[in-house]
Short mmCIF file of C-alpha atoms and ligand atoms in Angstrom, two decimals:
data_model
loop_
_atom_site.label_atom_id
_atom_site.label_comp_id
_atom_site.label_asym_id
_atom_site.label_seq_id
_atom_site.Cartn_x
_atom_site.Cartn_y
_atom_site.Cartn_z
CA UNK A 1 0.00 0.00 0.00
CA UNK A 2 1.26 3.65 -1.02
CA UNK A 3 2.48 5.59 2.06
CA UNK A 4 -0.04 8.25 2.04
CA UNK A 5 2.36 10.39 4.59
CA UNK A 6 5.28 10.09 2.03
CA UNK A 7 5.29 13.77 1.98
CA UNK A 8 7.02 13.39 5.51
CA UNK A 9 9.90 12.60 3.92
CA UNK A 10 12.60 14.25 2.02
CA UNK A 11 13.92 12.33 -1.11
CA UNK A 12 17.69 14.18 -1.37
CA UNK A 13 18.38 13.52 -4.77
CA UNK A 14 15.08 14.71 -5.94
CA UNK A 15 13.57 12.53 -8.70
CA UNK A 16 17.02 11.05 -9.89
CA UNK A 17 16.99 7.52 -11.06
CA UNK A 18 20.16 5.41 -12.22
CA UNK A 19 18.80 4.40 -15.87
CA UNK A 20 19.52 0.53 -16.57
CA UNK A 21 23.58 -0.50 -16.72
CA UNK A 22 24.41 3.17 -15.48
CA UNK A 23 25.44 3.90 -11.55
CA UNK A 24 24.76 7.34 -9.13
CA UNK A 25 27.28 8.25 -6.46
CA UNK A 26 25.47 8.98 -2.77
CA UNK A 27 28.62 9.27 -1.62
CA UNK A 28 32.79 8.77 -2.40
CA UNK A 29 32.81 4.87 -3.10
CA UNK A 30 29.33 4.37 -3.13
CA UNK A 31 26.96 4.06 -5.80
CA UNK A 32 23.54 3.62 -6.31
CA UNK A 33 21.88 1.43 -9.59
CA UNK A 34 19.07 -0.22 -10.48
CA UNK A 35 17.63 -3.30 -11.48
CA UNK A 36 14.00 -4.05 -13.34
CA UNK A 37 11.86 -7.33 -11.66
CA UNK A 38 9.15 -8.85 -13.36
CA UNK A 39 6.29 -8.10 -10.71
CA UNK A 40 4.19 -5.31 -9.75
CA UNK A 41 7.16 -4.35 -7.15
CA UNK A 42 9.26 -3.21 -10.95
CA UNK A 43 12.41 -2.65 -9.43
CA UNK A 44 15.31 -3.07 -6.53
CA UNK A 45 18.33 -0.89 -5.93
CA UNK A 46 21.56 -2.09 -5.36
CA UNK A 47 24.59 -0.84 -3.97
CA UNK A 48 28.42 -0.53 -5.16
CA UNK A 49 30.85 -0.31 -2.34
CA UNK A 50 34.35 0.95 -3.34
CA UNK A 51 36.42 -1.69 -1.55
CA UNK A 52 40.20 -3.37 -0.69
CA UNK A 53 40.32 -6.77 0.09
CA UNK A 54 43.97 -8.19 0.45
CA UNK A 55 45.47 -5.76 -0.77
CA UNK A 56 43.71 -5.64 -4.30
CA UNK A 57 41.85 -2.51 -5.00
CA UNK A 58 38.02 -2.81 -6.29
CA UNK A 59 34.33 -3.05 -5.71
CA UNK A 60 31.83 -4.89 -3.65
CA UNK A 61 28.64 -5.23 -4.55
CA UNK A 62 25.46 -4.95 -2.20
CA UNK A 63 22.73 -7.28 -3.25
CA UNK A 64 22.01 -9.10 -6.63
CA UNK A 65 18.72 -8.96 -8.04
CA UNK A 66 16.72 -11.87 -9.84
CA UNK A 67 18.26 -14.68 -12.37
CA UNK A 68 17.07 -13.39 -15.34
CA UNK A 69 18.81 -12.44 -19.12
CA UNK A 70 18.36 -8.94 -18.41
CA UNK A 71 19.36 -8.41 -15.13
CA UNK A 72 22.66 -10.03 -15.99
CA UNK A 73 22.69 -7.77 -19.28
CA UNK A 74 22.61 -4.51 -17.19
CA UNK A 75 25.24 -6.10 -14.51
CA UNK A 76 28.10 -6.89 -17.89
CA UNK A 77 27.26 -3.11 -18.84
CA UNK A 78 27.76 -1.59 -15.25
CA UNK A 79 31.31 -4.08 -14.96
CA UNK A 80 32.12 -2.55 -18.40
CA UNK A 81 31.57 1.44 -17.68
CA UNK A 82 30.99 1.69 -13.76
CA UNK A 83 33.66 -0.19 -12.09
CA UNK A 84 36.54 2.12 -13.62
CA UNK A 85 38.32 -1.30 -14.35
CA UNK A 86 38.24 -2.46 -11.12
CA UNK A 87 37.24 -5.97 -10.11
CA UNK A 88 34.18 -7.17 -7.84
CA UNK A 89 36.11 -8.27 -4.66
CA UNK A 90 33.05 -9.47 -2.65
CA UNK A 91 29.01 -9.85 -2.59
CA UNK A 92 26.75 -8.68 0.40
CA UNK A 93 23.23 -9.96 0.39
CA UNK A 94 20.90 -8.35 3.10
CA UNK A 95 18.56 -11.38 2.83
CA UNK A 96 17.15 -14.58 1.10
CA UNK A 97 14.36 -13.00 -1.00
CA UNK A 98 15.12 -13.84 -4.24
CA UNK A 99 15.20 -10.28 -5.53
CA UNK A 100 18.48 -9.89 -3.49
CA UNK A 101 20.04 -13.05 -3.41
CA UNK A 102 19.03 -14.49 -7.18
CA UNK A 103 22.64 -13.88 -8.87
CA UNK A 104 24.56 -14.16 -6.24
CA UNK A 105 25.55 -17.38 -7.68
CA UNK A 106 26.99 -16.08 -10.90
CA UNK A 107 28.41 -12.40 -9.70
CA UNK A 108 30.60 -14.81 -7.22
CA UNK A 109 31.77 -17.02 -9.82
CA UNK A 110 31.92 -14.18 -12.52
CA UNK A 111 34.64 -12.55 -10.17
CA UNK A 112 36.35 -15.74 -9.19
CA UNK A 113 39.39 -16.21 -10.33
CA UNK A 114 42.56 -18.72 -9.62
CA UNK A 115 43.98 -17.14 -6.70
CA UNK A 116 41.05 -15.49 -4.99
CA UNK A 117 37.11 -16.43 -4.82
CA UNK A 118 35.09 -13.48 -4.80
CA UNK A 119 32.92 -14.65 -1.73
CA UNK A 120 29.46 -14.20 -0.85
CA UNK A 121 28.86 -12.35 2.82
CA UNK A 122 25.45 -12.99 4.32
CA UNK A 123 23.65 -14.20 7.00
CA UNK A 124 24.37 -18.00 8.52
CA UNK A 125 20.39 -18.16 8.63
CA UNK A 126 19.36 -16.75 5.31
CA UNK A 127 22.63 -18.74 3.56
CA UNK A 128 20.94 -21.41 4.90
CA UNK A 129 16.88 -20.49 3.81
CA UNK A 130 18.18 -19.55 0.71
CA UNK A 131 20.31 -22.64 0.08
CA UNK A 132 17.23 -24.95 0.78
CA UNK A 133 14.89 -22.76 -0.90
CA UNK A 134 17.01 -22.92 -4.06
CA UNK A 135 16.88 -26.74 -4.06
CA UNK A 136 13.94 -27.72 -3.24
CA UNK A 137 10.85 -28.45 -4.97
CA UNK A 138 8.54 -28.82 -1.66
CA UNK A 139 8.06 -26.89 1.32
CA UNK A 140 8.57 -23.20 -0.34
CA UNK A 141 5.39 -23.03 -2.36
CA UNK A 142 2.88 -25.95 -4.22
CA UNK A 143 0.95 -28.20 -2.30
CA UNK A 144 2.54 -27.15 1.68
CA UNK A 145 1.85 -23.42 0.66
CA UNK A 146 -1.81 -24.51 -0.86
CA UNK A 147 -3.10 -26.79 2.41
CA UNK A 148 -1.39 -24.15 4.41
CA UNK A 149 -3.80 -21.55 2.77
CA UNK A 150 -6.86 -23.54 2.47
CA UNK A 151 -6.26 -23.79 6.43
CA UNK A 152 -6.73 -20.38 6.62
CA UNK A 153 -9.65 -19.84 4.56
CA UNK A 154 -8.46 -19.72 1.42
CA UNK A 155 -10.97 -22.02 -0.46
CA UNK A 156 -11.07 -20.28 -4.31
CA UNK A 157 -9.91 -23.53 -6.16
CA UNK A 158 -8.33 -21.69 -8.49
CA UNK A 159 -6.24 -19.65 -6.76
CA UNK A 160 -5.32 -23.03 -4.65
CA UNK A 161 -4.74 -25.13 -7.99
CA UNK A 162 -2.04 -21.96 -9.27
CA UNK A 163 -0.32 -21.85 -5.71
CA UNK A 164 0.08 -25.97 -6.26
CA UNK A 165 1.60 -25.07 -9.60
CA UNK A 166 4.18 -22.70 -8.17
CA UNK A 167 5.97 -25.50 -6.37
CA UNK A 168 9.53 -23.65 -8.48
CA UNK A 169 9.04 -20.16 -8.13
CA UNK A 170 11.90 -20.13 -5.68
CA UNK A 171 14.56 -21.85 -7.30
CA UNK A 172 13.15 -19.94 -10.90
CA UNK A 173 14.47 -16.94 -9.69
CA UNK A 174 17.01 -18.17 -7.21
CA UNK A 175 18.77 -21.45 -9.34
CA UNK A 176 21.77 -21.48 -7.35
CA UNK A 177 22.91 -20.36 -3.92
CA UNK A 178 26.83 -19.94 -3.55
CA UNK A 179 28.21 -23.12 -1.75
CA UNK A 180 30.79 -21.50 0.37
CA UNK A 181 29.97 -17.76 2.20
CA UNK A 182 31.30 -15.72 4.89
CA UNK A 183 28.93 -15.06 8.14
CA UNK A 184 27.44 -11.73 8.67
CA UNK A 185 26.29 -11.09 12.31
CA UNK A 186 24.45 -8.35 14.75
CA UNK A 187 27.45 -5.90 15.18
CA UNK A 188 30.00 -7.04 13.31
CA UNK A 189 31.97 -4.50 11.88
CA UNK A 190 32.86 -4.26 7.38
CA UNK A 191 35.84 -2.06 6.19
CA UNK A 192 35.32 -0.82 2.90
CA UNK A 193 36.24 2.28 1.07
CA UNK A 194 39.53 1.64 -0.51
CA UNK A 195 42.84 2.69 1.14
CA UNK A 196 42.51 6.25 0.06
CA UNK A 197 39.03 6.56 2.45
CA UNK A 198 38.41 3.50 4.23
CA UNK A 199 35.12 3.61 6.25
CA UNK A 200 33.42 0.82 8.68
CA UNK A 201 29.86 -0.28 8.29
CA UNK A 202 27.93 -1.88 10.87
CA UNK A 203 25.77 -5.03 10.05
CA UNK A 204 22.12 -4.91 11.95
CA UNK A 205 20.73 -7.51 12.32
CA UNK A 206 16.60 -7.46 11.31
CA UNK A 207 14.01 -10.14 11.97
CA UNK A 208 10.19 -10.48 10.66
CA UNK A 209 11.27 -9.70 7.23
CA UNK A 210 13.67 -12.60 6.05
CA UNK A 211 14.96 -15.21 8.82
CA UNK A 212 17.95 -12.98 9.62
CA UNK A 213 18.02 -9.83 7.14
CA UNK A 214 21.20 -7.60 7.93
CA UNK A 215 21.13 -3.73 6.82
CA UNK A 216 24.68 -1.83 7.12
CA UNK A 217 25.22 1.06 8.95
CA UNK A 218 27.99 3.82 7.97
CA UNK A 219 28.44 6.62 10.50
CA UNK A 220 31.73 8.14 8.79
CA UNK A 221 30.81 8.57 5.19
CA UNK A 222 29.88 12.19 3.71
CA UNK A 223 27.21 12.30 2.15
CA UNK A 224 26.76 14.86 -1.12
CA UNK A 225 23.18 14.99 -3.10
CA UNK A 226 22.22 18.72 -3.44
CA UNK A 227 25.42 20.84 -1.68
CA UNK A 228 28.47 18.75 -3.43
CA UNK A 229 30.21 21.61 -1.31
CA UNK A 230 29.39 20.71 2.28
CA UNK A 231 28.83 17.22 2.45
CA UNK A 232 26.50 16.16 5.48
CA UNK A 233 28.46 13.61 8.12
CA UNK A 234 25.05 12.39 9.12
CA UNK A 235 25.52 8.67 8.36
CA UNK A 236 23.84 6.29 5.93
CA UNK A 237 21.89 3.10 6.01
CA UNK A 238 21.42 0.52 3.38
CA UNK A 239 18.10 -0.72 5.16
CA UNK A 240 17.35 -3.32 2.52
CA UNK A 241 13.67 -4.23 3.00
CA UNK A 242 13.52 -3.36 7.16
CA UNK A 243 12.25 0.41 6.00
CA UNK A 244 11.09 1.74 2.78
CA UNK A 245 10.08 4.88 1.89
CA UNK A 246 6.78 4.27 -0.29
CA UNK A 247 5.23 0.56 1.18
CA UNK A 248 5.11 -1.11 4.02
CA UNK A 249 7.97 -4.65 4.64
CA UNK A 250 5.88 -7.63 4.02
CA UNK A 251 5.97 -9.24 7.17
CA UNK A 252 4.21 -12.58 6.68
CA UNK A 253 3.79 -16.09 7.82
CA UNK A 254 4.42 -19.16 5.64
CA UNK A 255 4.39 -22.39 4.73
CA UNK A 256 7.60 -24.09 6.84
CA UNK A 257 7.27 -22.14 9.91
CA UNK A 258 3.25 -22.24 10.06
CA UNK A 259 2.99 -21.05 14.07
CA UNK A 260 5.78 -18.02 13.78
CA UNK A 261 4.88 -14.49 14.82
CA UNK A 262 7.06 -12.23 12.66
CA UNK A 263 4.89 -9.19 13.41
CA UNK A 264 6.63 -8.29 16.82
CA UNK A 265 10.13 -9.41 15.67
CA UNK A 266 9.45 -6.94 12.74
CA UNK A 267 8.34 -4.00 15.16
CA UNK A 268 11.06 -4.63 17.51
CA UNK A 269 13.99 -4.79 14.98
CA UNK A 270 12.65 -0.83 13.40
CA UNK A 271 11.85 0.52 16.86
CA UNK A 272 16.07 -0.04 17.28
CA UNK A 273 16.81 1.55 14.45
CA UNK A 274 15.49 4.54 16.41
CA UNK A 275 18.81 4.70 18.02
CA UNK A 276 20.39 6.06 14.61
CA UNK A 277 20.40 10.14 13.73
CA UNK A 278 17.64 11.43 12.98
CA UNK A 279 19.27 12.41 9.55
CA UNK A 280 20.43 9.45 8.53
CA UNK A 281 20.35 8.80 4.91
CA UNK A 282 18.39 5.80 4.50
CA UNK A 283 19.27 3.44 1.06
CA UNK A 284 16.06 1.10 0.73
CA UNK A 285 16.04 -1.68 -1.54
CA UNK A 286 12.66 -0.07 -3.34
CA UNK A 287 11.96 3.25 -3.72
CA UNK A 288 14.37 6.22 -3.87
CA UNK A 289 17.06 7.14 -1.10
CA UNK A 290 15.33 9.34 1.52
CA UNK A 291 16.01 11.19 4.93
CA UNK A 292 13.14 10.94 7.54
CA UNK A 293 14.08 7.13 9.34
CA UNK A 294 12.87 8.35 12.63
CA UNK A 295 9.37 9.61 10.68
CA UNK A 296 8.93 6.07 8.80
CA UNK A 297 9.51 4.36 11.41
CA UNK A 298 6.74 6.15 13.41
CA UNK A 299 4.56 5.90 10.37
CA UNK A 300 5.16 2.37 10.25
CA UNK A 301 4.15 1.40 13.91
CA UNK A 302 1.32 3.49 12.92
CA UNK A 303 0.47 1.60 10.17
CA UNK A 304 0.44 -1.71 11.88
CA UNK A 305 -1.49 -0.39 15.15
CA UNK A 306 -4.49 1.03 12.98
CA UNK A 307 -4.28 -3.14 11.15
CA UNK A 308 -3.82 -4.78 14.60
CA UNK A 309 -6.95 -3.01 15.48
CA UNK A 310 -8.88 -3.40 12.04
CA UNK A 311 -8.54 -7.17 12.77
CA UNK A 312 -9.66 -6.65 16.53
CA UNK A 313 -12.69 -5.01 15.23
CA UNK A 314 -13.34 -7.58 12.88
CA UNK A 315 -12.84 -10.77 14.87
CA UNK A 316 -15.03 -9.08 17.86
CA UNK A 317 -17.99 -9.43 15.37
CA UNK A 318 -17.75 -12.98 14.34
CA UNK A 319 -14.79 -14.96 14.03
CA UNK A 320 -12.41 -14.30 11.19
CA UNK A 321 -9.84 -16.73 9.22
CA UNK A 322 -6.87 -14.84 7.30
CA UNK A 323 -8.91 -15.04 4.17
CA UNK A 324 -12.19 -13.21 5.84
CA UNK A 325 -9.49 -10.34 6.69
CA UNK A 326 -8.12 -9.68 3.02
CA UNK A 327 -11.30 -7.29 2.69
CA UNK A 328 -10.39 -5.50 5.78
CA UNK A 329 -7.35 -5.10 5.44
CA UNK A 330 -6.94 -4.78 2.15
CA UNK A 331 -9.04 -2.53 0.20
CA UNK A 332 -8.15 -3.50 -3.39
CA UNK A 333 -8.67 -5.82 -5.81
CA UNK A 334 -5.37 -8.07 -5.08
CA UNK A 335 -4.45 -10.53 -8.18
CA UNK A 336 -2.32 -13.89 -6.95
CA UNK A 337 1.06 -13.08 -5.75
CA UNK A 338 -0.64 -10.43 -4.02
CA UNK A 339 -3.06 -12.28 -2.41
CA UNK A 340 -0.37 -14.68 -1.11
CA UNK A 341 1.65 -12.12 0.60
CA UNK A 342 -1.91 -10.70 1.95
CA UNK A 343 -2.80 -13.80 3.65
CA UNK A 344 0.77 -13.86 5.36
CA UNK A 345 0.07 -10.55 6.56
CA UNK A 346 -3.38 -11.07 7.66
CA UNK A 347 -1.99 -14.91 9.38
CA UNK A 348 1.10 -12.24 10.87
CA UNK A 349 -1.57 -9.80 12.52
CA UNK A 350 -3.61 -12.52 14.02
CA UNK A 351 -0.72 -14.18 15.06
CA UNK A 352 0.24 -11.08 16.98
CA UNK A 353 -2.84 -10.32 18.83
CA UNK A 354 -3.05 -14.36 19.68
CA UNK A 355 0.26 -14.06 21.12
CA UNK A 356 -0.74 -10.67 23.23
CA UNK A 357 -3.32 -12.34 24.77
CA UNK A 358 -6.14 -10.41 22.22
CA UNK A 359 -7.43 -13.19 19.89
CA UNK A 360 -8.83 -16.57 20.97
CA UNK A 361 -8.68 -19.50 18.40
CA UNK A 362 -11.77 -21.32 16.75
CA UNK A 363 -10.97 -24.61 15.06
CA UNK A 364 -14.02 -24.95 12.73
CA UNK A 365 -15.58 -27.79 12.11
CA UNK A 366 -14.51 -27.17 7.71
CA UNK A 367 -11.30 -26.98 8.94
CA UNK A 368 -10.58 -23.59 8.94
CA UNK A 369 -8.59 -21.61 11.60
CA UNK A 370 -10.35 -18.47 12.59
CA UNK A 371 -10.55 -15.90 15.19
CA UNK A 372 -12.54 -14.11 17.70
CA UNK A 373 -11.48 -11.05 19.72
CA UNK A 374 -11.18 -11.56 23.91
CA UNK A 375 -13.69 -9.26 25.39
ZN1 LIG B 1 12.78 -9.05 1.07
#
């Protein structure tokens, strides 16, 4: 859903956009570009880091994007024009989702060569996700994901029969994950920069998101949109997909981990982020680069309060499943993919209120999990 308080928020760089195989600096050894996806969500933004890694000078790239033709296109054009002839020394994935993680596989072994492997940094947790997710044909989708939804009171046969059929949508995007990777962890610290300005980022660990998403936090680096002259010192924060500017983080439950309640994992990893500056320059993997982190994350909390008590409402009149909710919660006609990431929302709100004590369960006799408030 649009963020209708996006005007809360100040987009530095105006309405810039890196066109496709072309870069933006945000700062001195770090650039901004672009690559298209195939869904309504049309694009991600990824991240060059200028870098040293044993003592060879280059790049390290922050997320992937999808396995497609033309994402790997637009990568050959940025190595040809963007890199200045350096090499890629290292990949940093935030998360699993195969938006971020889908070419890992290739930009590692692009960059390989006989005496060094360019490795892949990411979490133990979503190495592992992704790793499984990438090879398997059950569990992530098809018939798990379709009795999972039918459970919660999604009963359209249609829909059901094309969730069945997306048993690969996964491992489409994703084909590969990298068998070898270095752990990212809560705190650790990255140098990057280059010897000329090196600079440490901070990894952050998020949850609700992705099993263990990591954003990166740089308190050092300048940075430069509209007065080149006096560059800011405010710190910047490649957030991934903890905080964007323009929708709300999906923050859903599925399949493999039916009973999980991401909701206050979610709220609890952006009410932290509190602790950066106000200023910070936020880098979000959708959506432009934007100052205003304390704002969204207010307007997020917001955002899921009003929801938490949308569902309250509803399950205090009769009880609700996940699928009686979509309406509510959703006021838009919502086509398949869509609908599946609704219903893990909708299971992630009632989730939440079950575990605060708000929502009492009602196995149905059809089977169907519902809902009714506590008075
Ligand atoms: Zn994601």
């Amino acid at each position: 859903m649009a963020n209708p308080q996006e005007s809360a928020l100040h987009y530095p760089l105006g309405d810039a956009l890196p066109a496709p195989g072309t870069t933006i600096e945000i700062a001195p050894g770090l650039r901004w570009l672009r690559m298209s996806l195939p869904f309504a969500l049309d694009h991600i933004n990824l991240w060059l880091l200028r870098d040293r890694q044993h003592g060879i000078d280059g790049w390290s790239i922050v997320d992937c994007g999808i396995d497609d033709d033309t994402t790997r296109a637009s990568w050959e054009h940025i190595f040809e024009h963007e890199l200045q002839g350096l090499p890629v020394l290292r990949v940093i994935v935030t998360h699993m989702h195969p938006d971020h993680i889908g070419l890992a596989h290739w930009l590692t072994e692009r960059w390989s060569t006989a005496e060094r492997e360019c490795r892949l940094w990411i979490s133990g947790t979503d190495w592992n996700a992704g790793r499984m997710a990438s090879q398997s044909t059950t569990g992530f989708g098809g018939e798990s994901a379709a009795r999972f939804f039918a459970r919660h009171g999604l009963t359209d046969p249609e829909a059901l029969a094309r969730v069945r059929a997306r048993s690969n949508y996964y491992a489409r995007l994703v084909p590969k994950v990298p068998g070898r990777f270095r752990r990212l962890m809560d705190g650790m610290a990255l140098t990057a920069g280059g010897a000329a300005s090196p600079h440490t980022w901070h990894c952050i660990a998020g949850y609700g998101h992705a099993p263990e998403h990591i954003a990166l936090h740089c308190a050092e680096l300048p940075w430069t949109a509209e007065a080149p002259a006096a560059p800011q010192r405010h710190g910047v924060l490649i957030s991934g997909d903890m905080v964007l500017p323009r929708i709300s983080t999906n923050v859903s439950v599925i399949d493999i981990e039916p009973e999980a309640d991401p909701l206050p994992l979610y709220l609890k990893s952006i009410a932290a982020l509190r602790s950066l500056p106000a200023p910070t320059l936020v880098l979000p993997s959708h959506g432009k680069p934007f100052t205003g982190l304390h704002a969204r994350i207010g307007q997020l909390q917001a955002h899921h309060d009003e929801r938490l008590a949308e569902v309250l409402a509803a399950c205090s009149e009769r009880p609700c499943s996940a699928a009686d909710l979509l309406a509510v919660l959703f006021k838009r006609k919502l086509d398949l993919h869509q609908t599946t990431f609704a219903m893990g929302e909708a299971i992630a709100h009632l989730h939440a209120l079950q575990g605060a004590g708000r929502l009492a369960g009602v196995a149905g006799v059809d089977g169907v999990q519902r809902w009714r408030t506590i008075a």
